[in-house]
Short mmCIF file of C-alpha atoms in Angstrom, two decimals:
data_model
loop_
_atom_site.label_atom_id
_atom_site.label_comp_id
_atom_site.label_asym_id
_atom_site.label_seq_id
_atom_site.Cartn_x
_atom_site.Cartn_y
_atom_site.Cartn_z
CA UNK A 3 97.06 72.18 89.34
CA UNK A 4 94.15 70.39 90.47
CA UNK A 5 92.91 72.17 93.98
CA UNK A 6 93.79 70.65 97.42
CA UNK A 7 90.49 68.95 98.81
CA UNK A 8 91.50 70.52 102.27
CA UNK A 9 91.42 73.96 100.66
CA UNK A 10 88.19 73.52 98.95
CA UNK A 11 86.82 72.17 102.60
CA UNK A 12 87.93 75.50 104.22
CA UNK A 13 86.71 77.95 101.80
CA UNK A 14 83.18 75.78 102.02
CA UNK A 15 83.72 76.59 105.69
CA UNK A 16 84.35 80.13 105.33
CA UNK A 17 88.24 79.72 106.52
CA UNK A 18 90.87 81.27 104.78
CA UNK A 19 94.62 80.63 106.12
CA UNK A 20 97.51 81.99 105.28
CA UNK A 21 98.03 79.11 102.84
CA UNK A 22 95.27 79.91 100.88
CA UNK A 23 95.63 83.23 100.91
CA UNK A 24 99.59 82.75 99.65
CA UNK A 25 98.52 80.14 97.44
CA UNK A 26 95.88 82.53 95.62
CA UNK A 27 98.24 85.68 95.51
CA UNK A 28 100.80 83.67 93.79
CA UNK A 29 98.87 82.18 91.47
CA UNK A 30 96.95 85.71 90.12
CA UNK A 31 100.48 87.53 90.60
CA UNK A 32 101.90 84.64 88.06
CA UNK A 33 99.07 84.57 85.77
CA UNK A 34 99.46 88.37 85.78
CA UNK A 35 103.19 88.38 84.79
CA UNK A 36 101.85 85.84 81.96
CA UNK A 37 98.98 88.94 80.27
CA UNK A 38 101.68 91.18 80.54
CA UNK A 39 104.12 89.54 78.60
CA UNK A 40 101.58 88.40 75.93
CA UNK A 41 100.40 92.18 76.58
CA UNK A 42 104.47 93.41 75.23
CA UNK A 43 104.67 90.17 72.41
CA UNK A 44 101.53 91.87 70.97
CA UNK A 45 102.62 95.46 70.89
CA UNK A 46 105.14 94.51 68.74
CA UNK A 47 103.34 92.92 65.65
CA UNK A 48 99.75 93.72 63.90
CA UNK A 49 96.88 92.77 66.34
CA UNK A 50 93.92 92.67 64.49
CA UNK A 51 91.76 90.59 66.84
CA UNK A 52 92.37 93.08 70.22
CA UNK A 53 94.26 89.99 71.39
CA UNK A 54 97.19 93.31 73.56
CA UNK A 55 94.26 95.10 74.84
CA UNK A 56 92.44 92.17 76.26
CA UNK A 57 95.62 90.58 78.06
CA UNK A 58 96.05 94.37 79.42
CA UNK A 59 92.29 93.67 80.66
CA UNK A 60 93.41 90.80 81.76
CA UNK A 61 96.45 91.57 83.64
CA UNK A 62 94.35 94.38 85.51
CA UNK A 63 91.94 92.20 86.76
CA UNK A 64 94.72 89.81 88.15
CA UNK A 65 96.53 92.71 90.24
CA UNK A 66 93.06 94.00 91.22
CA UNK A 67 92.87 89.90 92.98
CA UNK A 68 96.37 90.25 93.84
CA UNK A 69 95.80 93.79 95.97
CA UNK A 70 92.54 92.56 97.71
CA UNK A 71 94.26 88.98 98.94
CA UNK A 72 97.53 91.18 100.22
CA UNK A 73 94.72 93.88 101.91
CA UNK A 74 94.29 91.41 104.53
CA UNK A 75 98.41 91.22 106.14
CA UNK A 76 100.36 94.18 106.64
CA UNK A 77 103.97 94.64 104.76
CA UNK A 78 107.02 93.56 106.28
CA UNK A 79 109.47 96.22 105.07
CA UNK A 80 109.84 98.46 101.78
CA UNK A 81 111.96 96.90 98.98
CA UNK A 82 113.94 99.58 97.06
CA UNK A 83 114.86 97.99 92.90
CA UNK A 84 117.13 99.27 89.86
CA UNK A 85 114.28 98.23 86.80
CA UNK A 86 115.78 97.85 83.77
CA UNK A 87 113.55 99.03 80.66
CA UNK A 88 114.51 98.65 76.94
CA UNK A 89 113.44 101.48 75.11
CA UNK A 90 111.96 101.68 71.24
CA UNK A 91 110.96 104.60 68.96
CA UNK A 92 108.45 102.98 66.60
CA UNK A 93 110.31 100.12 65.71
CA UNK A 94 113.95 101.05 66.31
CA UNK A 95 115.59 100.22 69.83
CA UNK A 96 116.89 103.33 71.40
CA UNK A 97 118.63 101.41 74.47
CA UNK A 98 118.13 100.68 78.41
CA UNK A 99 117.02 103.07 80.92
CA UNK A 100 117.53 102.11 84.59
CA UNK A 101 114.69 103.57 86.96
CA UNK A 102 114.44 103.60 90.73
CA UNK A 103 111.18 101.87 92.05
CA UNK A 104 109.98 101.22 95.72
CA UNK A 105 107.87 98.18 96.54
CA UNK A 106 106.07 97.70 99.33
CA UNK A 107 107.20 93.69 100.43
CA UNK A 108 104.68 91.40 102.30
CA UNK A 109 105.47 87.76 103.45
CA UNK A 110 102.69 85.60 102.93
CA UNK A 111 103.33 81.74 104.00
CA UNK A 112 106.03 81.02 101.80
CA UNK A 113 105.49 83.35 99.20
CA UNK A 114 106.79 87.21 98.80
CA UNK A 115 104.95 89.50 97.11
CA UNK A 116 106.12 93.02 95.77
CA UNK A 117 103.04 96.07 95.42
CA UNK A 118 104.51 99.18 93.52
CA UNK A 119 104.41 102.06 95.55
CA UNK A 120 105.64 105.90 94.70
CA UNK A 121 108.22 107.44 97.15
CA UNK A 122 105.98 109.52 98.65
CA UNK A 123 103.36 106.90 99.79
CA UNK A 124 106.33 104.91 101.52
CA UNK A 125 105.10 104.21 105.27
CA UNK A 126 107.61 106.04 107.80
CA UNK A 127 107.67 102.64 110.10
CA UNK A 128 108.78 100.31 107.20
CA UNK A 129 112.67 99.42 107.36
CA UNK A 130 114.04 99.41 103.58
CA UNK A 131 115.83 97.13 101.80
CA UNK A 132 118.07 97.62 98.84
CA UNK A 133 117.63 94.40 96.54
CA UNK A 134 119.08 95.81 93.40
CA UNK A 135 118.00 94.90 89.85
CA UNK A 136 114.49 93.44 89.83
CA UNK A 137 112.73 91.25 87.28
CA UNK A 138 109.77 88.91 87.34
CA UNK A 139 108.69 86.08 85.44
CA UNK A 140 105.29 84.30 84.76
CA UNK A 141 104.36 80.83 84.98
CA UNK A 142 102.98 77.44 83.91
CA UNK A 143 99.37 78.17 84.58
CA UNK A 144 99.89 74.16 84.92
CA UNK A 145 101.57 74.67 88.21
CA UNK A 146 99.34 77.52 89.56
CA UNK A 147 95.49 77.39 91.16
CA UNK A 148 92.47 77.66 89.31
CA UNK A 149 90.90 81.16 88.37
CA UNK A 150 87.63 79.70 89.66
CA UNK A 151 88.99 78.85 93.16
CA UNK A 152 90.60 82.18 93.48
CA UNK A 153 87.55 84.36 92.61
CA UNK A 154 85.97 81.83 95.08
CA UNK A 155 88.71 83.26 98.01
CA UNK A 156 87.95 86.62 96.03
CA UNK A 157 84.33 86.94 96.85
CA UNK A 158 84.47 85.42 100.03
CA UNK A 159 86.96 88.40 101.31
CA UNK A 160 84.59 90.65 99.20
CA UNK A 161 81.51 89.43 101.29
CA UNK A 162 83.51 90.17 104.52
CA UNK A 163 82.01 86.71 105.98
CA UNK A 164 84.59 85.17 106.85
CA UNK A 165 87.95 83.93 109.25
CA UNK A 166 91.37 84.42 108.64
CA UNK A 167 93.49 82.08 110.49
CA UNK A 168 97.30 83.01 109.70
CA UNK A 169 98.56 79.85 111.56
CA UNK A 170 99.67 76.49 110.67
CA UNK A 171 98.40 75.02 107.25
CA UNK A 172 95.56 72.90 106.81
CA UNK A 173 97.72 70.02 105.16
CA UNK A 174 99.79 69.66 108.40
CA UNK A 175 97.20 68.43 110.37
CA UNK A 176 97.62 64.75 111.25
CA UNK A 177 94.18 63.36 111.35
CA UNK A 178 91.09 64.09 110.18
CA UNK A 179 89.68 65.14 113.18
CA UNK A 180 91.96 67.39 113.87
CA UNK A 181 92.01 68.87 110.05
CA UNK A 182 88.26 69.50 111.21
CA UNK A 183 88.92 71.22 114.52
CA UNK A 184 91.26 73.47 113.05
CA UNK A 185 88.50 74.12 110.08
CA UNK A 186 86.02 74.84 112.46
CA UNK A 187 87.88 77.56 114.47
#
């Protein structure tokens, strides 16, 4: 997807809103989910070329964006999940094991955003929520925001020079003027 002009405008500006930040998230979480499944289609056949290990590096650096865009909002409440995982011994399926996992849940615009946690790092103050069998899916990187943009967002958080305005996005401003204002706050 090509990047909103308004969004390039407020990162020039040193502005990041919640859009933005949601925006980004979404778009390394997705591209994330897309390594790791390339990551599992490789484990499964000869990879001469590295082509597994490099979506593994891949997928790592993607959830290392993903963690530093959520480090600046706090988690809404702790999702508890049933995972599903099909099981092999060399080549032969043994069957489906069904695991607990904990996730810590954060609301980000209109996105949600799940960040594994282990039961014994789950914050006291967080209410739970039970959401049963969990599974994600990847993406059209079509449909998602550039790489480029995002390590743009990436380094300004990095840099620490800049404002995060969790209010109203930049695209519902009805004039230019005030599109402006609101990127000058």
């Amino acid at each position: 997807m090509k990047t909103p002009k308004y969004m390039i405008e407020a990162i020039q500006n040193k502005v990041i809103t919640e859009e933005i930040l949601g925006a980004c998230t979404y778009s390394c979480n997705k591209r994330a989910k897309n390594c790791r499944d390339k990551e599992q289609e490789y484990r499964t056949q000869f990879d001469y070329y590295g082509n597994g290990r490099k979506n593994r590096l891949k997928k790592d650096n993607y959830y290392h964006m993903k963690d530093t865009f959520l480090s600046l909002v706090t988690p809404v409440c702790v999702h508890t999940a049933i995972e599903s995982r099909d099981f092999y011994d060399g080549r032969d399926y043994i069957g489906v094991d069904k695991v607990k996992r904990f996730y810590l849940y954060y609301k980000v615009g209109e996105y949600g955003f799940h960040q594994p946690i282990k039961e014994k790092e789950i914050p006291a103050d967080l209410p739970r929520e039970d959401i049963g069998e969990f599974t994600t899916y990847g993406k059209n990187i079509k449909d998602l925001l550039s790489t480029d943009y995002c390590k743009k967002v990436l380094a300004l958080i990095e840099s620490g020079d800049y404002q995060y305005i969790p209010q109203q996005p930049l695209k519902e401003a009805q004039t230019v003027n005030e599109r402006d204002l609101y990127i000058s706050l």
